[in-house]
Short mmCIF file of C-alpha atoms and ligand atoms in Angstrom, two decimals:
data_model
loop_
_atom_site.label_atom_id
_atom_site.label_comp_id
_atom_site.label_asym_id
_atom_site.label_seq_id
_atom_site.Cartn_x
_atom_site.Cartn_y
_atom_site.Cartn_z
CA UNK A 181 83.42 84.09 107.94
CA UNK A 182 85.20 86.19 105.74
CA UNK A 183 88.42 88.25 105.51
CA UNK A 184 87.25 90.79 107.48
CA UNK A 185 84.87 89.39 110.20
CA UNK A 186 87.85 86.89 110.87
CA UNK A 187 90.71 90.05 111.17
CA UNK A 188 87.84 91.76 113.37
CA UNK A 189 86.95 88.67 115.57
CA UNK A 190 90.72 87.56 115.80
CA UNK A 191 93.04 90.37 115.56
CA UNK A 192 91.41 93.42 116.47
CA UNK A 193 92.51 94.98 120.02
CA UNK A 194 92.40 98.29 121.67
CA UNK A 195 95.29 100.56 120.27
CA UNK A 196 96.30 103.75 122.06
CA UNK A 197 97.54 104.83 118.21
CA UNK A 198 96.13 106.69 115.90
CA UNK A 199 95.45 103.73 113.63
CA UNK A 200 95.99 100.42 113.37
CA UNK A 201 94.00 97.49 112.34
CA UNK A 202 91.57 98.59 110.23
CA UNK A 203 93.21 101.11 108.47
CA UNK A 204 95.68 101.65 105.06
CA UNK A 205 98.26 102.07 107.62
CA UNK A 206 99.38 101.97 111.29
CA UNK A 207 100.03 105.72 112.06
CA UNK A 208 102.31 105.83 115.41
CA UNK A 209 103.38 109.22 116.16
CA UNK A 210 107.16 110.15 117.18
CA UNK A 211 107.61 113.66 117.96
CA UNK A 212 106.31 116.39 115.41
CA UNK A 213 106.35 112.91 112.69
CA UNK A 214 103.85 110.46 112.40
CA UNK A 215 104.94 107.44 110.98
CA UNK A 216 102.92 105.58 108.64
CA UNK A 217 103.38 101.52 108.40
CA UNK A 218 102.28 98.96 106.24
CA UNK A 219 102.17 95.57 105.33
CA UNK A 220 101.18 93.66 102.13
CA UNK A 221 101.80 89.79 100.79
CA UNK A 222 101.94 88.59 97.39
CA UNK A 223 101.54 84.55 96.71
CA UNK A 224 102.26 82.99 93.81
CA UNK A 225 99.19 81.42 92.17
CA UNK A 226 96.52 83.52 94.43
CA UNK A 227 98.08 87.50 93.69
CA UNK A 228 100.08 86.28 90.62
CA UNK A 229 99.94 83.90 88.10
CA UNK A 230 103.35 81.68 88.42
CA UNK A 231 104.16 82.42 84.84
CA UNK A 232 104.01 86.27 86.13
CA UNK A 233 107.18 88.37 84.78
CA UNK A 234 109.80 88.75 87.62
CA UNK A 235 110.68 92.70 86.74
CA UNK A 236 106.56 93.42 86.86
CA UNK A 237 106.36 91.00 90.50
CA UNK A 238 109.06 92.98 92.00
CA UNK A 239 107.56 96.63 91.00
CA UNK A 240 104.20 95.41 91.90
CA UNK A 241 105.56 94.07 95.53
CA UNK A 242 106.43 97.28 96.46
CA UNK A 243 104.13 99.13 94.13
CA UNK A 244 101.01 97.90 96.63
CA UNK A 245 102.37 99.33 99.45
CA UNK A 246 103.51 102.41 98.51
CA UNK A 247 99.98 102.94 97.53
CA UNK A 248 98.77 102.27 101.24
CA UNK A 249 101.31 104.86 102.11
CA UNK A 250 99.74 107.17 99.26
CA UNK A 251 96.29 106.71 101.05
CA UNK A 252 97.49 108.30 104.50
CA UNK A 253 99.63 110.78 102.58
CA UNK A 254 102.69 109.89 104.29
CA UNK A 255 106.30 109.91 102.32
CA UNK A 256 107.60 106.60 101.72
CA UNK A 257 110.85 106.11 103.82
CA UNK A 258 111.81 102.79 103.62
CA UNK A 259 110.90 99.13 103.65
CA UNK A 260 111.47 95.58 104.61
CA UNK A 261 111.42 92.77 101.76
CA UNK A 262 110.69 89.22 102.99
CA UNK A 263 110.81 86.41 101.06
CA UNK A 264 109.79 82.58 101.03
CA UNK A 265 111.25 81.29 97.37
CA UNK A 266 110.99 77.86 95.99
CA UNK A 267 114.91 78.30 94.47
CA UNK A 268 117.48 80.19 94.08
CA UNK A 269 116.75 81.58 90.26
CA UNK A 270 119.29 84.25 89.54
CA UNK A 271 117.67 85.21 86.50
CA UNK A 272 114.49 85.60 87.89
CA UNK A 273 116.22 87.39 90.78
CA UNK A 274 118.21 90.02 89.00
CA UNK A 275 114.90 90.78 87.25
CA UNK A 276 112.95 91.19 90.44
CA UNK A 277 115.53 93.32 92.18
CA UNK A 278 115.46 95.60 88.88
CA UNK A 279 111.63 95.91 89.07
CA UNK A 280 111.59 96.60 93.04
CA UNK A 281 115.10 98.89 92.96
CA UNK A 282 113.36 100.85 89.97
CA UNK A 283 110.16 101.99 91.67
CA UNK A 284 112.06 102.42 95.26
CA UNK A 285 114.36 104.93 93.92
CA UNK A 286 112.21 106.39 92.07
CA UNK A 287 110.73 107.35 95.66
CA UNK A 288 113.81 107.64 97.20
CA UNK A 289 112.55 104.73 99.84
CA UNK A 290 115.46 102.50 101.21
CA UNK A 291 115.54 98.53 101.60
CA UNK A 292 116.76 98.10 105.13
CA UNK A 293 115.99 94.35 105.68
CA UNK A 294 113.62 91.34 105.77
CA UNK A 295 114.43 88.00 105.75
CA UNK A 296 114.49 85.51 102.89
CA UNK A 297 113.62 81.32 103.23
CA UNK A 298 113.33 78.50 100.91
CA UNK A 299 109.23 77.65 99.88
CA UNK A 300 109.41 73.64 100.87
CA UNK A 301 108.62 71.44 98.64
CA UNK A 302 105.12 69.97 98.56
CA UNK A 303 104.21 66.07 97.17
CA UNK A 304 101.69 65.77 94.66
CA UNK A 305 100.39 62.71 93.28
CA UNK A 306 103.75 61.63 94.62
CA UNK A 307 105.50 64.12 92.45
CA UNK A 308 107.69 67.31 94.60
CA UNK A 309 106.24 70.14 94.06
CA UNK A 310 107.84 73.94 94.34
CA UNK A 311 105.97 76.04 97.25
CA UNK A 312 104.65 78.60 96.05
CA UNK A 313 106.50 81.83 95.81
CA UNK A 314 105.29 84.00 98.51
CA UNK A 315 106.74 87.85 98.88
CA UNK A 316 106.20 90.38 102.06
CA UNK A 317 107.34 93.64 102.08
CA UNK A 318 106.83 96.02 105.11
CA UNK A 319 106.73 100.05 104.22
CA UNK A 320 107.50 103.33 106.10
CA UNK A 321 106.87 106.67 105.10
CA UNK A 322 105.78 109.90 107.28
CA UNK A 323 103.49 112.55 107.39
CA UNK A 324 103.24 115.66 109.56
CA UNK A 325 101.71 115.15 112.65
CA UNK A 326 99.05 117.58 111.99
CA UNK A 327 98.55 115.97 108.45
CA UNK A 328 97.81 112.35 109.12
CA UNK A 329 94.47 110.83 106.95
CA UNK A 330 92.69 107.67 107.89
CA UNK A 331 89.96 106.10 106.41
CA UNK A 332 87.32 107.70 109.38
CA UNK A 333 87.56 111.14 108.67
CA UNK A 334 84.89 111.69 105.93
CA UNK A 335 81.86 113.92 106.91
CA UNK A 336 78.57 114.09 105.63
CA UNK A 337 78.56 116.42 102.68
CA UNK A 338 81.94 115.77 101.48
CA UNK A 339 82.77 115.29 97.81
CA UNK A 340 83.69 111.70 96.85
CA UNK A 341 86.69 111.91 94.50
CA UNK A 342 88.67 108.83 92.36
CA UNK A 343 91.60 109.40 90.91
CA UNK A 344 92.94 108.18 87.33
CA UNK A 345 90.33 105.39 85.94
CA UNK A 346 89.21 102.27 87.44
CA UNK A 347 88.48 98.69 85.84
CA UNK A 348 91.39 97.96 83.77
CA UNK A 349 93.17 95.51 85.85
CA UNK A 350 89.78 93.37 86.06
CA UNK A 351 89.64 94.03 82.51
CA UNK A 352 92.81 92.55 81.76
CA UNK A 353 92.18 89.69 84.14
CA UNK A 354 88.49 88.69 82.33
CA UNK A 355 90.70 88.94 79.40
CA UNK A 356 92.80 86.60 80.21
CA UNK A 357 89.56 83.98 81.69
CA UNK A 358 88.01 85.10 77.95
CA UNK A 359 85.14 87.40 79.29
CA UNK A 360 86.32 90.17 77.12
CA UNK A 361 85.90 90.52 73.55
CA UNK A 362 87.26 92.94 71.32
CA UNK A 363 90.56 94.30 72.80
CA UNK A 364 93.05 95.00 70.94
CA UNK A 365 96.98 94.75 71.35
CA UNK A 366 97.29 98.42 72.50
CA UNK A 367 94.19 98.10 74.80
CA UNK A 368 94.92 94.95 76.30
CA UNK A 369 98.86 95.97 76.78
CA UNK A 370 97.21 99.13 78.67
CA UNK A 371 94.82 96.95 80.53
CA UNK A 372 97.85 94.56 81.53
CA UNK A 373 100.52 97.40 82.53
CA UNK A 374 97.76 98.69 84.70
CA UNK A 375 97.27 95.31 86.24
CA UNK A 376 101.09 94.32 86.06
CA UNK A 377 102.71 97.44 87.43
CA UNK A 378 100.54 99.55 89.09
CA UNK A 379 101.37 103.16 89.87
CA UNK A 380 100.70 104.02 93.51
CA UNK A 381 99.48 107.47 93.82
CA UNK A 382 101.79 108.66 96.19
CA UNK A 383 102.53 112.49 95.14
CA UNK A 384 98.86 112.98 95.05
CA UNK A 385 98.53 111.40 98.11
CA UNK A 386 101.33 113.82 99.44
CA UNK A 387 99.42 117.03 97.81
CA UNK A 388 95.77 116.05 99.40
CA UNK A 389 97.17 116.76 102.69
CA UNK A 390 95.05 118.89 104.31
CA UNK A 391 92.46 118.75 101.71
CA UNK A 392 91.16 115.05 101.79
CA UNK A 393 89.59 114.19 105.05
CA UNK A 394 89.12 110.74 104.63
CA UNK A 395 91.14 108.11 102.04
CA UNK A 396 91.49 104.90 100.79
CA UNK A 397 93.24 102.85 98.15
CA UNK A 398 91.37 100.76 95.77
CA UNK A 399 93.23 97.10 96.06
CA UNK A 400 90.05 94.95 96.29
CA UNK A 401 87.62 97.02 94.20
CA UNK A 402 85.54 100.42 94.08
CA UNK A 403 82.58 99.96 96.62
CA UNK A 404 84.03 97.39 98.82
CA UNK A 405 86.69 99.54 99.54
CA UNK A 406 84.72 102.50 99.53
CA UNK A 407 82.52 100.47 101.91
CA UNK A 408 85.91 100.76 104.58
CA UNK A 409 85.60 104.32 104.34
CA UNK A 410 81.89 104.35 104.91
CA UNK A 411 81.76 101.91 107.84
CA UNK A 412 84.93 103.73 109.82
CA UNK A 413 83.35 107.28 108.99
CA UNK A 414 79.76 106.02 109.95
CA UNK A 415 77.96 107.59 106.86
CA UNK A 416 76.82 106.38 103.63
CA UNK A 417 77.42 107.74 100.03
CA UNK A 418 75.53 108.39 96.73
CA UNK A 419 77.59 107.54 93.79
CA UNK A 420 76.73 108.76 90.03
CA UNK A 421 77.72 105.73 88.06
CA UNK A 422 78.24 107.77 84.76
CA UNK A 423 80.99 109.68 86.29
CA UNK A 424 82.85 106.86 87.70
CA UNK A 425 86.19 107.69 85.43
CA UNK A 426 86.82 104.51 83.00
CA UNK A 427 89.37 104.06 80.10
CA UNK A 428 88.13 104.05 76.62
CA UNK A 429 89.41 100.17 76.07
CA UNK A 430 86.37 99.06 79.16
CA UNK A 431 83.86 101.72 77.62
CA UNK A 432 83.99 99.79 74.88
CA UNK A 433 82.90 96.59 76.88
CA UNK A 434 79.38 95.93 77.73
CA UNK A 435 77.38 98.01 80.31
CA UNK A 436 77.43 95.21 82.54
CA UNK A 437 80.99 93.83 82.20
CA UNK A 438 82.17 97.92 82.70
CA UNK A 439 79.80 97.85 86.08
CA UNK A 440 81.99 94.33 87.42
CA UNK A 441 85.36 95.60 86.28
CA UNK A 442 84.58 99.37 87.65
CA UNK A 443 82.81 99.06 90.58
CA UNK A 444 84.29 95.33 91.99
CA UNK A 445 87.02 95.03 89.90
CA UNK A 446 90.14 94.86 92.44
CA UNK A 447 93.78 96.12 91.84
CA UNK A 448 93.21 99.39 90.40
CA UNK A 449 95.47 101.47 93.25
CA UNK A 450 93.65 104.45 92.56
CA UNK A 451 93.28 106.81 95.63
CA UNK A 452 89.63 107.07 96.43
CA UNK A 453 88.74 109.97 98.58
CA UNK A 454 86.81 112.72 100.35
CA UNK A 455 87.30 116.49 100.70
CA UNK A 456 84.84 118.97 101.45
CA UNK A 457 82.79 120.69 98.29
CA UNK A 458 85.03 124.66 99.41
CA UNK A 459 88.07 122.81 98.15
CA UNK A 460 87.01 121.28 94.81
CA UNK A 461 89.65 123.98 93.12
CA UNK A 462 92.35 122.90 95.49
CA UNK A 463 92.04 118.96 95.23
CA UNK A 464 92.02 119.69 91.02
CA UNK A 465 95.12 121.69 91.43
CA UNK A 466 96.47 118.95 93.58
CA UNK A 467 96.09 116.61 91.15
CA UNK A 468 96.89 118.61 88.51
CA UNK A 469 100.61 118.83 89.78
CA UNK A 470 100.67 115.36 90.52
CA UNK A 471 100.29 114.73 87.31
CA UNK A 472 97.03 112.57 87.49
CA UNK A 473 93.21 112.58 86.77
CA UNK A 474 90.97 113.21 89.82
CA UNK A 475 86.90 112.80 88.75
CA UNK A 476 84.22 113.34 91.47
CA UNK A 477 82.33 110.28 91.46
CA UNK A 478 79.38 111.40 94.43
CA UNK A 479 78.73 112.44 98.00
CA UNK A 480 78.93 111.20 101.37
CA UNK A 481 75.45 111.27 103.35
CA UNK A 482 74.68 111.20 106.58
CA UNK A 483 72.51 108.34 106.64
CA UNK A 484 74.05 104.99 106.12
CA UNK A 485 73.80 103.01 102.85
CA UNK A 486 75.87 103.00 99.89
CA UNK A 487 73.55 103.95 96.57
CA UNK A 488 74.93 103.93 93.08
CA UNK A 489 73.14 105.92 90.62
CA UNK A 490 72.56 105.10 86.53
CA UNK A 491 72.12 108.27 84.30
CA UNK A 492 68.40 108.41 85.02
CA UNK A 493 68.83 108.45 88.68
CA UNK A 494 67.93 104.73 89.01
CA UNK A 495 69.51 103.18 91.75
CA UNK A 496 71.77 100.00 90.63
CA UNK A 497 72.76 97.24 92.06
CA UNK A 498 75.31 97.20 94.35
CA UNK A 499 75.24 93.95 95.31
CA UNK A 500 79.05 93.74 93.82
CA UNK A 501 81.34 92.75 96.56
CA UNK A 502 85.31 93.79 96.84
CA UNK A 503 87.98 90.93 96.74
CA UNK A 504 87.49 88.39 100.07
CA UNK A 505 89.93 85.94 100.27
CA UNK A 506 87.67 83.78 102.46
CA UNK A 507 84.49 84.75 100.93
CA UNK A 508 84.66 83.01 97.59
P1 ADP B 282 94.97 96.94 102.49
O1 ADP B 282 94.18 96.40 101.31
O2 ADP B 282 94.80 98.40 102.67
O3 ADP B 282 96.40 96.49 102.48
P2 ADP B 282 93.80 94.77 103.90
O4 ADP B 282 92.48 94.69 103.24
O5 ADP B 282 94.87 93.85 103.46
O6 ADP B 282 94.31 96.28 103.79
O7 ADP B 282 93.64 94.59 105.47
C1 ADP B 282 92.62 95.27 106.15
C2 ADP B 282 93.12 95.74 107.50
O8 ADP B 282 93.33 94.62 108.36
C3 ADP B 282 94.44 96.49 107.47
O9 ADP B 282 94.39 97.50 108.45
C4 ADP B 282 95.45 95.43 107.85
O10 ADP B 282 96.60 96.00 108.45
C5 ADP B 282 94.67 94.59 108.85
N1 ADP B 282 95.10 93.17 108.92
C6 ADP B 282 95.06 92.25 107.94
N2 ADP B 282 95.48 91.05 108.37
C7 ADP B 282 95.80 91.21 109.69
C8 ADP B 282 96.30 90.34 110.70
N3 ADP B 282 96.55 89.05 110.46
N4 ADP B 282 96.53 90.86 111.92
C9 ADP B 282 96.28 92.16 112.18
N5 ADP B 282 95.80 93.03 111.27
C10 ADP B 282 95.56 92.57 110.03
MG1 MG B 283 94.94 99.89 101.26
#
């Protein structure tokens, strides 16, 4: 059973909402708002390595869930921070609190509460052991009741779009297990920032309102997630492989190492996301005064399948899988 059969089989009910389980976020409408809520965990030694930097940790924390927020277009609010920590490490603390306080005002989103426990201690060979470090953090934002997005409204026809480039936290990560060969400092600093502190897309997410009709945010790589989008719209998609948008650093990298890192590669929080072909001039200007990259990577179709295309018009093999943290 993986991730998602066991959230399906276990903790999927009937909702009268207008999303829930399943989605980026739970959209619950109140009055002419709908808000837009989110939750995400980070554990030490399964999200982060425990030598991770405290500042990056507590940008990241927040940094994933903003980007589910991004995905429904909604404008992040506020959030909850919850936290289970092995000791109390005031360095390490003041450094996470800068990191976290950094990107929320930066959105203007407000810590309002959570709760905060000691990790307990685990024996080892007979030796304690710290618990590992294990962070929540519960996000609000809002959208216009007429403006909500989920990942089920794509339509057969529809552009697929990505935005910025995706591979380069994978391809800091195969770094780091000594897959890649060849980076240099500059590339591999890139490669790590993008891993480390991820920038959710949350302006563009704001802009596409109205234009995207369907959206998701790449956490656990390109076609699984893009596989969510496909399996609540009930279509299938065609994607052109040499126009999936990749940095210089990973087109340096072997074809098939780019493929892994691009197409399965997880933690990229790009938005990935559909909007009929009549606006293609609108989502660039979108993303244009976001300030990002947006490359159209394929089309939805109306029969199911997902089909990723080489430069010949070969089909390739998609046999790549997204991040399952029961499958593997
Ligand atoms: P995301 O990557 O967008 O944060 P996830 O892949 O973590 O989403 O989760 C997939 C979906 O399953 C989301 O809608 C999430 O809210 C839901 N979900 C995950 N775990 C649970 C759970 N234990 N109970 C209910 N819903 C869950
Ligand atoms: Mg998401």
């Amino acid at each position: 059973m993986n991730e998602f059969e066991l959230i399906a089989r276990y903790f999927t009910r009937p909702t009268r909402e207008r999303a829930g389980v399943g989605d980026d976020c739970a959209l619950i409408d109140a009055g002419d708002v709908t808000l837009a809520i989110t939750t995400d965990m980070l554990l030490a030694g399964r999200h982060f390595f425990a030598d991770a930097d405290a500042e990056a940790l507590g940008h990241k924390a927040l940094a994933v869930n903003l980007s589910d927020l991004a995905a429904a277009g909604a404008a992040p609010r506020c959030f909850f921070l919850s936290l289970a920590l092995p000791r109390a490490d005031e360095i390490w603390l003041a450094a996470f609190a800068r990191g976290l306080f950094a990107l929320a005002d930066a959105h203007g989103c407000a810590l309002l509460g959570g709760d905060t426990t000691r990790a307990p201690q685990l024996r080892v060979d007979e030796r304690a052991v710290d618990g590992a470090l294990t962070i929540s953090i519960t996000a609000i934002g809002e959208v216009p009741r007429a403006a909500v997005r989920t990942r089920a409204g794509a339509r057969a026809g529809d552009d697929l779009w990505v935005s910025g480039t995706v591979g380069d936290a994978a391809l800091a990560l195969a770094h780091r297990s000594g897959e890649a060969a060849g980076l240099d400092a500059a590339d591999l600093s890139a490669c790590r920032a993008r891993l480390e502190r991820p920038a959710p897309r949350v302006e563009l997410g704001i802009r596409l309102r109205g234009l995207a009709t369907a959206a998701i945010d790449v956490s656990d790589g390109l076609l699984g997630d893009l596989g969510h989008i496909l399996e609540r719209s009930q279509l299938g998609a065609c994607v052109d492989w040499p126009a999936v948008p990749r940095s210089d650093a990973l087109r340096r990298q072997p074809q098939a190492l780019q493929r892994r890192c691009a197409l399965a590669g997880g933690d990229d929080y790009e938005l990935l996301f559909t909007a009929p072909a009549s606006v293609r001039t609108e989502v660039l200007a979108a993303a244009a005064a976001a300030g990002v990259a947006v490359t159209r990577i394929g089309t939805m179709t109306a029969h199911a399948g997902l089909e990723v295309l080489d430069a010949g018009g070969a089909l390739l093999d998609t046999t790549y899988r997204g991040y399952d943290h029961f499958g593997r």
